[in-house]
PDB file of C-alpha atoms in Angstrom:
ATOM      1  CA  MET A   1     -20.728 -62.789   2.333  1.00  0.00           C
ATOM      2  CA  LYS A   2     -18.767 -62.268   5.507  1.00  0.00           C
ATOM      3  CA  LYS A   3     -20.879 -63.341   8.445  1.00  0.00           C
ATOM      4  CA  LEU A   4     -21.317 -60.537  10.955  1.00  0.00           C
ATOM      5  CA  LEU A   5     -19.493 -60.888  14.234  1.00  0.00           C
ATOM      6  CA  LEU A   6     -22.394 -61.543  16.578  1.00  0.00           C
ATOM      7  CA  SER A   7     -22.093 -62.581  20.212  1.00  0.00           C
ATOM      8  CA  SER A   8     -18.833 -64.412  19.569  1.00  0.00           C
ATOM      9  CA  CYS A   9     -16.046 -64.192  17.018  1.00  0.00           C
ATOM     10  CA  ILE A  10     -15.599 -67.928  17.457  1.00  0.00           C
ATOM     11  CA  MET A  11     -18.939 -68.537  15.755  1.00  0.00           C
ATOM     12  CA  ALA A  12     -18.013 -66.278  12.875  1.00  0.00           C
ATOM     13  CA  MET A  13     -14.596 -67.909  12.424  1.00  0.00           C
ATOM     14  CA  ALA A  14     -16.038 -71.408  12.509  1.00  0.00           C
ATOM     15  CA  MET A  15     -18.786 -70.956   9.927  1.00  0.00           C
ATOM     16  CA  SER A  16     -16.640 -71.285   6.820  1.00  0.00           C
ATOM     17  CA  ALA A  17     -18.569 -73.952   4.882  1.00  0.00           C
ATOM     18  CA  SER A  18     -21.841 -73.411   3.056  1.00  0.00           C
ATOM     19  CA  GLN A  19     -24.410 -75.111   0.866  1.00  0.00           C
ATOM     20  CA  THR A  20     -26.259 -73.363  -1.966  1.00  0.00           C
ATOM     21  CA  VAL A  21     -29.947 -73.981  -2.695  1.00  0.00           C
ATOM     22  CA  ALA A  22     -31.256 -72.620  -6.013  1.00  0.00           C
ATOM     23  CA  ALA A  23     -34.849 -71.434  -6.375  1.00  0.00           C
ATOM     24  CA  GLU A  24     -36.596 -70.204  -9.523  1.00  0.00           C
ATOM     25  CA  GLU A  25     -35.426 -66.575  -9.421  1.00  0.00           C
ATOM     26  CA  SER A  26     -33.600 -66.383  -6.120  1.00  0.00           C
ATOM     27  CA  GLN A  27     -30.626 -67.967  -4.487  1.00  0.00           C
ATOM     28  CA  PHE A  28     -30.218 -68.950  -0.853  1.00  0.00           C
ATOM     29  CA  THR A  29     -27.130 -70.147   0.981  1.00  0.00           C
ATOM     30  CA  THR A  30     -27.242 -72.160   4.186  1.00  0.00           C
ATOM     31  CA  SER A  31     -24.349 -72.516   6.592  1.00  0.00           C
ATOM     32  CA  GLY A  32     -24.013 -73.998  10.031  1.00  0.00           C
ATOM     33  CA  VAL A  33     -21.630 -75.101  12.742  1.00  0.00           C
ATOM     34  CA  MET A  34     -21.710 -77.413  15.764  1.00  0.00           C
ATOM     35  CA  MET A  35     -19.122 -76.873  18.492  1.00  0.00           C
ATOM     36  CA  GLY A  36     -17.899 -78.512  21.663  1.00  0.00           C
ATOM     37  CA  LEU A  37     -15.988 -75.922  23.719  1.00  0.00           C
ATOM     38  CA  SER A  38     -14.221 -76.061  27.057  1.00  0.00           C
ATOM     39  CA  ASN A  39     -15.650 -72.655  27.991  1.00  0.00           C
ATOM     40  CA  TYR A  40     -18.368 -70.228  26.855  1.00  0.00           C
ATOM     41  CA  LEU A  41     -16.604 -66.871  26.567  1.00  0.00           C
ATOM     42  CA  TRP A  42     -18.466 -63.621  25.916  1.00  0.00           C
ATOM     43  CA  ARG A  43     -16.721 -60.262  25.825  1.00  0.00           C
ATOM     44  CA  GLY A  44     -13.964 -61.265  28.203  1.00  0.00           C
ATOM     45  CA  GLN A  45     -16.239 -63.103  30.627  1.00  0.00           C
ATOM     46  CA  THR A  46     -17.118 -66.762  31.134  1.00  0.00           C
ATOM     47  CA  ILE A  47     -20.830 -67.516  30.766  1.00  0.00           C
ATOM     48  CA  SER A  48     -20.369 -71.179  31.686  1.00  0.00           C
ATOM     49  CA  ASP A  49     -18.399 -70.790  34.948  1.00  0.00           C
ATOM     50  CA  ASP A  50     -15.242 -71.926  33.084  1.00  0.00           C
ATOM     51  CA  LYS A  51     -16.966 -75.230  32.275  1.00  0.00           C
ATOM     52  CA  PRO A  52     -17.692 -76.873  28.865  1.00  0.00           C
ATOM     53  CA  SER A  53     -20.411 -75.585  26.549  1.00  0.00           C
ATOM     54  CA  LEU A  54     -22.164 -77.112  23.540  1.00  0.00           C
ATOM     55  CA  GLN A  55     -23.030 -74.631  20.813  1.00  0.00           C
ATOM     56  CA  ALA A  56     -24.603 -74.652  17.345  1.00  0.00           C
ATOM     57  CA  ASP A  57     -25.614 -72.119  14.738  1.00  0.00           C
ATOM     58  CA  LEU A  58     -27.668 -72.274  11.540  1.00  0.00           C
ATOM     59  CA  MET A  59     -27.985 -69.384   9.086  1.00  0.00           C
ATOM     60  CA  VAL A  60     -29.835 -68.868   5.799  1.00  0.00           C
ATOM     61  CA  GLU A  61     -28.888 -65.914   3.620  1.00  0.00           C
ATOM     62  CA  HIS A  62     -30.256 -64.521   0.366  1.00  0.00           C
ATOM     63  CA  ASP A  63     -27.994 -63.255  -2.404  1.00  0.00           C
ATOM     64  CA  SER A  64     -29.478 -59.784  -1.837  1.00  0.00           C
ATOM     65  CA  GLY A  65     -27.618 -59.613   1.499  1.00  0.00           C
ATOM     66  CA  PHE A  66     -30.464 -60.372   3.916  1.00  0.00           C
ATOM     67  CA  TYR A  67     -30.101 -63.294   6.319  1.00  0.00           C
ATOM     68  CA  LEU A  68     -31.815 -65.091   9.190  1.00  0.00           C
ATOM     69  CA  GLY A  69     -30.389 -67.489  11.738  1.00  0.00           C
ATOM     70  CA  THR A  70     -30.640 -69.161  15.093  1.00  0.00           C
ATOM     71  CA  SER A  71     -28.071 -70.405  17.588  1.00  0.00           C
ATOM     72  CA  PHE A  72     -28.022 -72.620  20.682  1.00  0.00           C
ATOM     73  CA  GLU A  73     -25.638 -72.539  23.656  1.00  0.00           C
ATOM     74  CA  THR A  74     -25.437 -74.255  27.025  1.00  0.00           C
ATOM     75  CA  TYR A  75     -24.194 -72.302  30.046  1.00  0.00           C
ATOM     76  CA  ARG A  76     -24.041 -72.212  33.865  1.00  0.00           C
ATOM     77  CA  TYR A  77     -24.939 -69.545  36.424  1.00  0.00           C
ATOM     78  CA  GLU A  78     -25.079 -69.072  40.192  1.00  0.00           C
ATOM     79  CA  ASP A  79     -28.372 -68.424  41.965  1.00  0.00           C
ATOM     80  CA  GLU A  80     -28.427 -68.072  45.772  1.00  0.00           C
ATOM     81  CA  ASN A  81     -25.184 -70.016  46.143  1.00  0.00           C
ATOM     82  CA  ASP A  82     -26.386 -72.794  43.820  1.00  0.00           C
ATOM     83  CA  VAL A  83     -24.889 -73.534  40.404  1.00  0.00           C
ATOM     84  CA  ASN A  84     -27.483 -74.117  37.687  1.00  0.00           C
ATOM     85  CA  ASN A  85     -27.111 -75.577  34.205  1.00  0.00           C
ATOM     86  CA  ASP A  86     -29.199 -73.828  31.571  1.00  0.00           C
ATOM     87  CA  TYR A  87     -29.383 -73.166  27.828  1.00  0.00           C
ATOM     88  CA  GLU A  88     -29.784 -70.193  25.529  1.00  0.00           C
ATOM     89  CA  ILE A  89     -31.516 -69.981  22.139  1.00  0.00           C
ATOM     90  CA  ASP A  90     -30.870 -66.903  20.037  1.00  0.00           C
ATOM     91  CA  TYR A  91     -32.689 -65.635  16.956  1.00  0.00           C
ATOM     92  CA  TYR A  92     -31.119 -63.097  14.630  1.00  0.00           C
ATOM     93  CA  GLY A  93     -31.565 -61.430  11.283  1.00  0.00           C
ATOM     94  CA  GLY A  94     -30.015 -58.621   9.336  1.00  0.00           C
ATOM     95  CA  TYR A  95     -28.392 -57.371   6.170  1.00  0.00           C
ATOM     96  CA  TYR A  96     -24.795 -57.420   4.947  1.00  0.00           C
ATOM     97  CA  GLN A  97     -23.343 -56.068   1.724  1.00  0.00           C
ATOM     98  CA  MET A  98     -19.877 -55.708   0.240  1.00  0.00           C
ATOM     99  CA  VAL A  99     -19.403 -52.281  -1.354  1.00  0.00           C
ATOM    100  CA  ASN A 100     -16.231 -53.432  -3.107  1.00  0.00           C
ATOM    101  CA  ASP A 101     -13.514 -56.031  -2.584  1.00  0.00           C
ATOM    102  CA  ASP A 102     -12.257 -54.243   0.542  1.00  0.00           C
ATOM    103  CA  LEU A 103     -15.283 -52.611   2.182  1.00  0.00           C
ATOM    104  CA  GLY A 104     -18.450 -54.141   3.619  1.00  0.00           C
ATOM    105  CA  PHE A 105     -21.149 -53.022   6.037  1.00  0.00           C
ATOM    106  CA  GLY A 106     -24.165 -54.518   7.774  1.00  0.00           C
ATOM    107  CA  PHE A 107     -26.662 -54.353  10.589  1.00  0.00           C
ATOM    108  CA  ASN A 108     -28.482 -57.009  12.572  1.00  0.00           C
ATOM    109  CA  ALA A 109     -30.838 -57.607  15.475  1.00  0.00           C
ATOM    110  CA  MET A 110     -30.507 -60.539  17.876  1.00  0.00           C
ATOM    111  CA  LYS A 111     -32.958 -61.800  20.489  1.00  0.00           C
ATOM    112  CA  TYR A 112     -31.419 -63.843  23.304  1.00  0.00           C
ATOM    113  CA  THR A 113     -33.848 -66.220  25.060  1.00  0.00           C
ATOM    114  CA  TYR A 114     -33.041 -68.332  28.122  1.00  0.00           C
ATOM    115  CA  GLY A 115     -34.307 -71.685  29.311  1.00  0.00           C
ATOM    116  CA  ALA A 116     -34.865 -70.346  32.827  1.00  0.00           C
ATOM    117  CA  GLY A 117     -37.018 -67.560  31.396  1.00  0.00           C
ATOM    118  CA  GLY A 118     -36.540 -64.038  30.139  1.00  0.00           C
ATOM    119  CA  TYR A 119     -34.985 -62.537  27.044  1.00  0.00           C
ATOM    120  CA  SER A 120     -32.982 -59.564  25.813  1.00  0.00           C
ATOM    121  CA  VAL A 121     -32.564 -57.852  22.442  1.00  0.00           C
ATOM    122  CA  GLU A 122     -29.378 -56.415  20.974  1.00  0.00           C
ATOM    123  CA  TYR A 123     -28.786 -54.392  17.806  1.00  0.00           C
ATOM    124  CA  ALA A 124     -25.480 -54.058  15.965  1.00  0.00           C
ATOM    125  CA  LEU A 125     -23.888 -52.038  13.180  1.00  0.00           C
ATOM    126  CA  SER A 126     -20.762 -53.458  11.571  1.00  0.00           C
ATOM    127  CA  VAL A 127     -18.159 -52.192   9.100  1.00  0.00           C
ATOM    128  CA  ASP A 128     -15.410 -54.325   7.556  1.00  0.00           C
ATOM    129  CA  TYR A 129     -12.387 -52.933   5.777  1.00  0.00           C
ATOM    130  CA  GLN A 130     -10.029 -55.596   4.490  1.00  0.00           C
ATOM    131  CA  ALA A 131      -9.025 -57.563   7.627  1.00  0.00           C
ATOM    132  CA  ILE A 132     -10.466 -55.006  10.100  1.00  0.00           C
ATOM    133  CA  ASN A 133     -13.940 -55.283  11.643  1.00  0.00           C
ATOM    134  CA  LEU A 134     -15.592 -52.530  13.704  1.00  0.00           C
ATOM    135  CA  ALA A 135     -18.923 -53.277  15.387  1.00  0.00           C
ATOM    136  CA  VAL A 136     -21.125 -51.137  17.636  1.00  0.00           C
ATOM    137  CA  ASN A 137     -23.695 -53.034  19.738  1.00  0.00           C
ATOM    138  CA  TYR A 138     -26.636 -51.706  21.753  1.00  0.00           C
ATOM    139  CA  ASP A 139     -28.343 -53.881  24.384  1.00  0.00           C
ATOM    140  CA  GLN A 140     -31.969 -52.776  24.600  1.00  0.00           C
ATOM    141  CA  ASP A 141     -32.591 -54.639  27.859  1.00  0.00           C
ATOM    142  CA  VAL A 142     -29.902 -52.943  29.969  1.00  0.00           C
ATOM    143  CA  GLU A 143     -29.618 -49.842  27.732  1.00  0.00           C
ATOM    144  CA  ALA A 144     -25.869 -50.254  27.284  1.00  0.00           C
ATOM    145  CA  TRP A 145     -23.390 -49.851  24.431  1.00  0.00           C
ATOM    146  CA  TYR A 146     -20.476 -52.135  23.550  1.00  0.00           C
ATOM    147  CA  THR A 147     -17.944 -51.349  20.810  1.00  0.00           C
ATOM    148  CA  GLU A 148     -15.464 -53.868  19.459  1.00  0.00           C
ATOM    149  CA  LEU A 149     -12.546 -53.845  17.045  1.00  0.00           C
ATOM    150  CA  ASN A 150     -11.275 -57.072  15.482  1.00  0.00           C
ATOM    151  CA  TYR A 151      -8.299 -57.701  13.209  1.00  0.00           C
ATOM    152  CA  SER A 152      -7.836 -61.013  11.403  1.00  0.00           C
ATOM    153  CA  PHE A 153      -4.395 -62.385  10.532  1.00  0.00           C
ATOM    154  CA  PRO A 154      -4.176 -65.225   7.977  1.00  0.00           C
ATOM    155  CA  LEU A 155      -1.554 -67.755   9.080  1.00  0.00           C
ATOM    156  CA  PHE A 156      -0.025 -71.028   7.907  1.00  0.00           C
ATOM    157  CA  ASN A 157      -2.105 -73.941   6.565  1.00  0.00           C
ATOM    158  CA  ASP A 158      -5.229 -71.748   6.200  1.00  0.00           C
ATOM    159  CA  SER A 159      -5.324 -71.051   9.931  1.00  0.00           C
ATOM    160  CA  SER A 160      -6.236 -67.597  11.250  1.00  0.00           C
ATOM    161  CA  LEU A 161      -5.727 -65.447  14.331  1.00  0.00           C
ATOM    162  CA  VAL A 162      -8.168 -62.711  15.403  1.00  0.00           C
ATOM    163  CA  ALA A 163      -7.044 -59.943  17.766  1.00  0.00           C
ATOM    164  CA  HIS A 164     -10.036 -58.461  19.596  1.00  0.00           C
ATOM    165  CA  ALA A 165     -10.534 -55.364  21.754  1.00  0.00           C
ATOM    166  CA  GLY A 166     -13.867 -54.290  23.213  1.00  0.00           C
ATOM    167  CA  LEU A 167     -15.181 -51.441  25.363  1.00  0.00           C
ATOM    168  CA  PHE A 168     -18.282 -51.263  27.570  1.00  0.00           C
ATOM    169  CA  THR A 169     -19.137 -47.540  27.659  1.00  0.00           C
ATOM    170  CA  ASP A 170     -22.111 -48.112  29.984  1.00  0.00           C
ATOM    171  CA  ALA A 171     -20.384 -50.576  32.303  1.00  0.00           C
ATOM    172  CA  GLU A 172     -22.496 -49.542  35.303  1.00  0.00           C
ATOM    173  CA  ALA A 173     -25.384 -51.465  33.711  1.00  0.00           C
ATOM    174  CA  TYR A 174     -23.384 -54.670  34.301  1.00  0.00           C
ATOM    175  CA  GLU A 175     -22.244 -53.654  37.812  1.00  0.00           C
ATOM    176  CA  PHE A 176     -18.550 -54.422  37.303  1.00  0.00           C
ATOM    177  CA  ASP A 177     -16.754 -54.024  40.646  1.00  0.00           C
ATOM    178  CA  ASP A 178     -13.885 -51.510  40.515  1.00  0.00           C
ATOM    179  CA  HIS A 179     -12.343 -51.721  44.018  1.00  0.00           C
ATOM    180  CA  GLY A 180     -15.697 -51.447  45.754  1.00  0.00           C
ATOM    181  CA  LYS A 181     -17.215 -49.017  43.254  1.00  0.00           C
ATOM    182  CA  VAL A 182     -19.330 -49.661  40.167  1.00  0.00           C
ATOM    183  CA  ALA A 183     -17.176 -49.053  37.082  1.00  0.00           C
ATOM    184  CA  ASP A 184     -18.288 -46.518  34.472  1.00  0.00           C
ATOM    185  CA  THR A 185     -16.384 -48.229  31.641  1.00  0.00           C
ATOM    186  CA  ALA A 186     -14.688 -51.588  31.135  1.00  0.00           C
ATOM    187  CA  TYR A 187     -12.529 -53.074  28.406  1.00  0.00           C
ATOM    188  CA  ASP A 188     -11.660 -56.584  27.280  1.00  0.00           C
ATOM    189  CA  VAL A 189      -9.076 -58.032  24.907  1.00  0.00           C
ATOM    190  CA  ALA A 190      -8.731 -61.479  23.379  1.00  0.00           C
ATOM    191  CA  LEU A 191      -6.791 -63.613  20.920  1.00  0.00           C
ATOM    192  CA  ARG A 192      -8.790 -66.204  18.968  1.00  0.00           C
ATOM    193  CA  TYR A 193      -7.168 -68.872  16.797  1.00  0.00           C
ATOM    194  CA  SER A 194      -8.714 -71.280  14.294  1.00  0.00           C
ATOM    195  CA  TYR A 195      -6.845 -74.182  12.673  1.00  0.00           C
ATOM    196  CA  PRO A 196      -8.425 -76.497  10.038  1.00  0.00           C
ATOM    197  CA  LEU A 197      -7.882 -80.103  11.093  1.00  0.00           C
ATOM    198  CA  LEU A 198     -10.042 -81.473   8.262  1.00  0.00           C
ATOM    199  CA  SER A 199     -12.068 -79.901   5.457  1.00  0.00           C
ATOM    200  CA  GLN A 200     -15.037 -79.315   7.793  1.00  0.00           C
ATOM    201  CA  LEU A 201     -13.423 -79.583  11.230  1.00  0.00           C
ATOM    202  CA  ASN A 202     -11.588 -76.733  12.977  1.00  0.00           C
ATOM    203  CA  LEU A 203      -9.592 -76.526  16.177  1.00  0.00           C
ATOM    204  CA  MET A 204     -10.575 -73.391  18.149  1.00  0.00           C
ATOM    205  CA  LEU A 205      -8.453 -71.651  20.813  1.00  0.00           C
ATOM    206  CA  GLU A 206      -9.086 -68.443  22.760  1.00  0.00           C
ATOM    207  CA  ALA A 207      -7.428 -66.483  25.552  1.00  0.00           C
ATOM    208  CA  SER A 208      -9.296 -63.454  26.909  1.00  0.00           C
ATOM    209  CA  TYR A 209      -8.826 -60.765  29.535  1.00  0.00           C
ATOM    210  CA  HIS A 210     -11.458 -58.485  31.099  1.00  0.00           C
ATOM    211  CA  GLU A 211     -10.528 -55.406  33.110  1.00  0.00           C
ATOM    212  CA  PHE A 212     -12.586 -56.510  36.134  1.00  0.00           C
ATOM    213  CA  ASN A 213     -12.541 -60.305  35.748  1.00  0.00           C
ATOM    214  CA  ASP A 214     -10.024 -63.131  35.759  1.00  0.00           C
ATOM    215  CA  ASP A 215      -8.296 -64.370  32.619  1.00  0.00           C
ATOM    216  CA  HIS A 216     -10.223 -67.060  30.765  1.00  0.00           C
ATOM    217  CA  TYR A 217      -9.232 -69.692  28.216  1.00  0.00           C
ATOM    218  CA  MET A 218     -11.022 -71.947  25.768  1.00  0.00           C
ATOM    219  CA  ILE A 219     -10.203 -74.897  23.515  1.00  0.00           C
ATOM    220  CA  GLY A 220     -12.739 -76.611  21.306  1.00  0.00           C
ATOM    221  CA  LEU A 221     -13.732 -78.259  18.055  1.00  0.00           C
ATOM    222  CA  ALA A 222     -16.071 -76.847  15.405  1.00  0.00           C
ATOM    223  CA  TYR A 223     -17.750 -78.942  12.703  1.00  0.00           C
ATOM    224  CA  ASN A 224     -18.970 -76.907   9.712  1.00  0.00           C
ATOM    225  CA  PHE A 225     -21.802 -78.033   7.466  1.00  0.00           C
TER     226      PHE A 225
END
């Protein structure tokens, strides 16, 4: 099963190893990843103030296509001119099914919770056709839509490159500054590269651009289990 692209393509690219647990009449697969990254990038923006972030994800899926998972991320934010270190724990679940060798579809719900308090919920629909992924996300908290298109290129030595483009169609909910005005829409693009150093260890690279933010870059390591 292709893991849905959730809050970050990096997580989806990194989770390539799995372990199968057999029950009496059902089959479950567990997969996970632990990552040390130089930056926490989310839709063309840095969530960690361009500083390092520790991240982890654990997912359990049933052979029927249903799955549940949780993830952990550290991040930084500014509050009244102070910089605060915090963490995020996310809970998600959904369904994914391959129609044939080329076409797959799925949906999921994710609840983001924050150490400083508060939470938000996002829903997503995803369609995969060969190396193309199209996902439509709706943030219930800010009532905003985000659509993304991703294309994966297989490269040498089992490495891969993902080209990403995303569009905020309700950008005013995020108050992006467009020359003194609040932008109605905003786009972001990114290139994400994964190279297998060892059987369970990947090198991760990303360069991203947001229409109303600076360029951001990331390098990191991902250990799959």
